[in-house]
Coordinates of C-alpha atoms in Angstrom, one line a residue:
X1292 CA 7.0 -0.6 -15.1
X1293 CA 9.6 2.4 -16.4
X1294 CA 11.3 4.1 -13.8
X1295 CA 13.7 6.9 -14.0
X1296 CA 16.4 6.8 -11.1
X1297 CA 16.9 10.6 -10.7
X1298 CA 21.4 10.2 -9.3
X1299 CA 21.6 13.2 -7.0
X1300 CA 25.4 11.5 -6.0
X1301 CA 27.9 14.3 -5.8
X1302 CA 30.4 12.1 -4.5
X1303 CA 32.9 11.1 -7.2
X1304 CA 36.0 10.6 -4.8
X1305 CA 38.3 7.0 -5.2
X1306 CA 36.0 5.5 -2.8
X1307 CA 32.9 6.0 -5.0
X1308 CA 34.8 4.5 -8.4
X1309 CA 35.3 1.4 -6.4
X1310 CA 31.8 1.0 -5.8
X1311 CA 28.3 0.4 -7.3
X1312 CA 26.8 4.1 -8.1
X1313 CA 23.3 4.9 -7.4
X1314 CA 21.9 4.1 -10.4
X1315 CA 22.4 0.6 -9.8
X1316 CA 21.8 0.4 -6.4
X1317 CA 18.6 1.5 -6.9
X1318 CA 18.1 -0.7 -9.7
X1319 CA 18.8 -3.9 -7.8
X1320 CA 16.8 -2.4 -4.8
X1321 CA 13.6 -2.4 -7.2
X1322 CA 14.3 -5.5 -8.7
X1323 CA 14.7 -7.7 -5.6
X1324 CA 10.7 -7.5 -5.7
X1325 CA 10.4 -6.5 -9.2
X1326 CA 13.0 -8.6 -11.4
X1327 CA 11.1 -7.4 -15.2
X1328 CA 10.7 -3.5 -14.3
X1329 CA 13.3 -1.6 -16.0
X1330 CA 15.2 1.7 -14.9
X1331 CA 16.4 4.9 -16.8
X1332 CA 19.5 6.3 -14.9
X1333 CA 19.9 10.6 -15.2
X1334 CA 22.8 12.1 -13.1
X1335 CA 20.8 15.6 -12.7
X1336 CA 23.4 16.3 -10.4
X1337 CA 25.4 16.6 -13.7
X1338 CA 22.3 18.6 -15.3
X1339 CA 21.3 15.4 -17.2
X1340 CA 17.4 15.4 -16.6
X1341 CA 15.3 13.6 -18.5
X1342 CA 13.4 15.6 -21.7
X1343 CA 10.2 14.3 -20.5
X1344 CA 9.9 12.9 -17.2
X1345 CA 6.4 12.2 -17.9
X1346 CA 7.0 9.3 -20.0
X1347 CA 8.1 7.0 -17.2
X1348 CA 5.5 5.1 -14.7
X1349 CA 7.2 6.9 -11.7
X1350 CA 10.5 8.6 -10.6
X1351 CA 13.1 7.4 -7.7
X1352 CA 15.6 10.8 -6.3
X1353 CA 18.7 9.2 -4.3
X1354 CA 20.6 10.1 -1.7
X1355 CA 23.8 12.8 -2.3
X1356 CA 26.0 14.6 -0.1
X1357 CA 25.2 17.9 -1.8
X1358 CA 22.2 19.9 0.3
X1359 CA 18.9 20.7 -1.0
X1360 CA 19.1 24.2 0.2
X1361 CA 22.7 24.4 -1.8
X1362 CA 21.1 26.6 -4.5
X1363 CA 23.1 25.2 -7.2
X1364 CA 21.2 25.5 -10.6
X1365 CA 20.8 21.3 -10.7
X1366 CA 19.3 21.0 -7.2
X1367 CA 16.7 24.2 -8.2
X1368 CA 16.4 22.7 -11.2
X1369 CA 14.8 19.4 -9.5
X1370 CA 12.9 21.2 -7.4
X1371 CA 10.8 22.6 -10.1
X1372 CA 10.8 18.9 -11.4
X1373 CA 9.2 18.0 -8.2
X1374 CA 6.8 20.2 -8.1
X1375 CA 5.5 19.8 -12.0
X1376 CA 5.5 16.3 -10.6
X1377 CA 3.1 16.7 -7.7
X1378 CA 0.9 18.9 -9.4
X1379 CA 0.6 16.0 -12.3
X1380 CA -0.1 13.4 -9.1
X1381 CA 3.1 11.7 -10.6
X1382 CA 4.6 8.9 -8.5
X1383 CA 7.8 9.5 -6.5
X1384 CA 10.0 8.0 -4.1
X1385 CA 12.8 10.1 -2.3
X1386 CA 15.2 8.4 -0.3
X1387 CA 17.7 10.8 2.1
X1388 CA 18.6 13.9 -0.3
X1389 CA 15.5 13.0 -2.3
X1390 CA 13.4 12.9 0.9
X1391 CA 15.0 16.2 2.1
X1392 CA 14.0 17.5 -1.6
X1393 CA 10.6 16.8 -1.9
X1394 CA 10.1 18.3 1.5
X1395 CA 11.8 21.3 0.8
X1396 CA 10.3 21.6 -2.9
X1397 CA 6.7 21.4 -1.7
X1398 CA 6.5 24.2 1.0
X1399 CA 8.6 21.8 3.9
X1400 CA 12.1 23.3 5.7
X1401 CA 15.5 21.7 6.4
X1402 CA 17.4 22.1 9.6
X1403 CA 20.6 20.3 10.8
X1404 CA 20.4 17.5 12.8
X1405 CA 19.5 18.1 16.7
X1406 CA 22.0 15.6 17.5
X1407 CA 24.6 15.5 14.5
X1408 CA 25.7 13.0 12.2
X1409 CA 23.4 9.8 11.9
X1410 CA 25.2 7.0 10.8
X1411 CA 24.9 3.1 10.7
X1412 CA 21.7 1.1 11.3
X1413 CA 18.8 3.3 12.0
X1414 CA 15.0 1.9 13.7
X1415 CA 12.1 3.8 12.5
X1416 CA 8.9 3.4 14.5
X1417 CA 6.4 3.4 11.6
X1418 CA 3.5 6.0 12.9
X1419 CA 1.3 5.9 9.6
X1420 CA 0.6 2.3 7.7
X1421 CA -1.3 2.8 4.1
X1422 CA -2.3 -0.1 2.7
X1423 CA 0.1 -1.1 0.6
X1424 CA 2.9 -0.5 3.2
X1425 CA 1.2 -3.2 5.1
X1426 CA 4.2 -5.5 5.0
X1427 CA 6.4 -3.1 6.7
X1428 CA 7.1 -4.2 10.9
X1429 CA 6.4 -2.1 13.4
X1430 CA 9.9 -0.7 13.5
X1431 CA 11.9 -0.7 10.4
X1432 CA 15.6 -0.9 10.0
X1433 CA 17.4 1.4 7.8
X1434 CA 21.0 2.0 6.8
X1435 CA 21.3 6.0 7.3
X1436 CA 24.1 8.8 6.7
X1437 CA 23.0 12.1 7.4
X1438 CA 23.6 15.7 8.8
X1439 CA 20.1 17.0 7.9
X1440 CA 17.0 16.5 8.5
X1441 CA 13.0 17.7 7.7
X1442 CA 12.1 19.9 10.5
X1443 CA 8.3 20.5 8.9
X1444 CA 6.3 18.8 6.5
X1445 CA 4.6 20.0 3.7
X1446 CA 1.2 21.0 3.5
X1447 CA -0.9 18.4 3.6
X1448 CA 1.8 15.2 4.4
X1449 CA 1.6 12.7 6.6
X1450 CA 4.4 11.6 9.1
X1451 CA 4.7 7.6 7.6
X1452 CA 8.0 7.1 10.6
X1453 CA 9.7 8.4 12.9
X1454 CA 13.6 7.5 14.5
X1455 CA 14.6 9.3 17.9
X1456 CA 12.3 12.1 17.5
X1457 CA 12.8 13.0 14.3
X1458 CA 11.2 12.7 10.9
X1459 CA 12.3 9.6 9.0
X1460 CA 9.3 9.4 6.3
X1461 CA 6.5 10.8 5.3
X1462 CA 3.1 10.2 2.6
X1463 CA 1.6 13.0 0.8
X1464 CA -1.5 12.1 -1.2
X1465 CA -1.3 8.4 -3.1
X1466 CA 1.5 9.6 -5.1
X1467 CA 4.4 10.8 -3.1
X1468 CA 6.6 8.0 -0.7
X1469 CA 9.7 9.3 1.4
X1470 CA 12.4 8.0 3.4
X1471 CA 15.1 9.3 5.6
X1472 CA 17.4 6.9 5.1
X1473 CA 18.9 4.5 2.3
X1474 CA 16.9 1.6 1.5
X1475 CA 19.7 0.7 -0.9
X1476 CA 22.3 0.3 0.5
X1477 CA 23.7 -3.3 1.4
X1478 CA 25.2 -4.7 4.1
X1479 CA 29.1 -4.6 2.4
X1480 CA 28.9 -1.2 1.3
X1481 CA 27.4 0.8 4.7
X1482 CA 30.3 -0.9 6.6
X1483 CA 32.9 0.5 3.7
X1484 CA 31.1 3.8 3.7
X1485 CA 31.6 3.8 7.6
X1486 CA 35.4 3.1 7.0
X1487 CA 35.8 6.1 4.8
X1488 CA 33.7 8.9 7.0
X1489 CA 35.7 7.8 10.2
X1490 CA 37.3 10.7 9.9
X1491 CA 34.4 12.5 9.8
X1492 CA 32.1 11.2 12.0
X1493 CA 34.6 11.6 14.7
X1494 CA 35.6 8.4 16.9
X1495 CA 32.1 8.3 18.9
X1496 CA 29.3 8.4 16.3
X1497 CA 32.0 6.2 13.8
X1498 CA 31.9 3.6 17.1
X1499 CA 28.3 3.7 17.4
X1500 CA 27.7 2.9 13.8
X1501 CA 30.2 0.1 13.6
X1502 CA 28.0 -1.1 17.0
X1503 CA 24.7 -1.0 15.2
X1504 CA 26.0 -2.7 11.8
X1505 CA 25.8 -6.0 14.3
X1506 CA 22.1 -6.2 12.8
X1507 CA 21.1 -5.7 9.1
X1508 CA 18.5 -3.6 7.1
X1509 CA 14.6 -4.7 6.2
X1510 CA 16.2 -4.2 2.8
X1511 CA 13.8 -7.2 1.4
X1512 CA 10.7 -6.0 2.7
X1513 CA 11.2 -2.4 1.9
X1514 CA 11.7 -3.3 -1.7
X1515 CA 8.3 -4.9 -1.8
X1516 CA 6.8 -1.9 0.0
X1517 CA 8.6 0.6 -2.4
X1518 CA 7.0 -1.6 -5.8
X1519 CA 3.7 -1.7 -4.0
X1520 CA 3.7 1.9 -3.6
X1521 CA 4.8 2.2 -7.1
X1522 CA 2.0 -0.4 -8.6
X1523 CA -1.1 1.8 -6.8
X1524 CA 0.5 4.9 -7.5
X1525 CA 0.8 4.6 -11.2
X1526 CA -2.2 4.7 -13.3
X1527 CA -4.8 1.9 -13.2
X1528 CA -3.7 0.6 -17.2
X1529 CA 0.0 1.2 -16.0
X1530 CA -0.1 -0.8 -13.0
X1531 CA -2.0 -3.4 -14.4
X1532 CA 0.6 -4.0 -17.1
X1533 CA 3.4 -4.5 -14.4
X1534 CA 1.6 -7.7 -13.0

């Protein structure tokens, strides 16, 4: 399969030179279950969207510390995107920002977090199993960083998890796969990331996190449940030629 990897990252601070960008993350993420799928990378947080995203088997959006209800032209921009994309029944995946997106985009709202920042390992109590996220466990570990959250669904969307009483996923249709959190992030890089919000997260949610980074992500078997999605998603001819 062809995926474009939609980079929503704002962040281009010291810290974010020094390590892997989205783009990749992503790529690896897919590839620990998929090693011959192949990725297109578009910063649309730069305005660099593909011509045609109708060309590729399915679309990832990544995380980004911009907001979806910023208004800026790229974030309105995508979206439009997402919506030309549910209407075609065209496979995505959002992940944090692109979760928060695709709600927003498709008639859901965004509200601050109830509790604040969410940061370090997060569980997820899976509510919802399709079949091809069959492999996920009952409650899923997740590396998370946010401030926002989906307060209501779109029409039509089912609740796939939940993590302390608020949305952490949800389905809508075959087509559309969301998560709260960051699927791609390793082990190395969410302890780094922790080191560099200390600051901001403030000494009790930073101590919390570091406390919780004692167990790692389900990173392996959410990348098998993410191609899976991706493989009945896609069309019939288009899946079959990923086997």
């Amino acid at each position: 399969m062809q995926l474009a990897i939609l980079m929503t990252n704002t962040d281009e601070s010291e810290f974010a030179q020094r390590h892997p960008k989205d783009g990749e993350k992503f790529t690896d993420l897919i590839r620990m279950a998929r090693p011959d799928w192949r990725t297109s990378v578009f910063a649309v947080k730069d305005g660099d969207f593909p011509q045609n995203l109708f060309e590729f088997d399915a679309a990832v959006i990544t995380g980004s510390p911009a907001s979806a209800r910023s208004g800026a032209a790229w974030v309105a921009e995508l979206l439009e995107m997402i919506r030309a994309a549910h209407a075609r029944r065209f496979p995505l995946f959002g992940a944090c920002f692109g979760h928060q997106a695709i709600a927003l985009a498709l008639g859901g709202s965004l509200d601050k977090n109830p509790d604040g920042w969410v940061h370090g390992l997060t569980r997820n109590r899976v509510l919802h199993r399709p079949d091809w996220a069959a492999a996920l466990p009952d409650e899923v570990r997740l590396y998370g960083s946010h401030c926002e959250c989906v307060c209501s669904l779109p029409p039509g969307a089912v609740p796939l998890a939940e993590s302390n009483g608020v949305n952490a996923g949800f389905t809508l249709g075959r087509h559309i796969f969301t998560t709260q959190h960051h699927p791609e992030m390793t082990h190395d890089f969410i302890i780094a990331l922790s080191e560099e919000m200390r600051e901001d997260l403030g000494p009790s949610v930073f101590a919390r996190a570091l406390d919780s980074l004692a167990e790692r992500s389900d990173q392996q078997v959410f990348a098998e449940t993410l191609a899976r999605f991706f493989e009945q998603a896609a069309p019939p001819a288009t899946a079959a030629s990923s086997l």
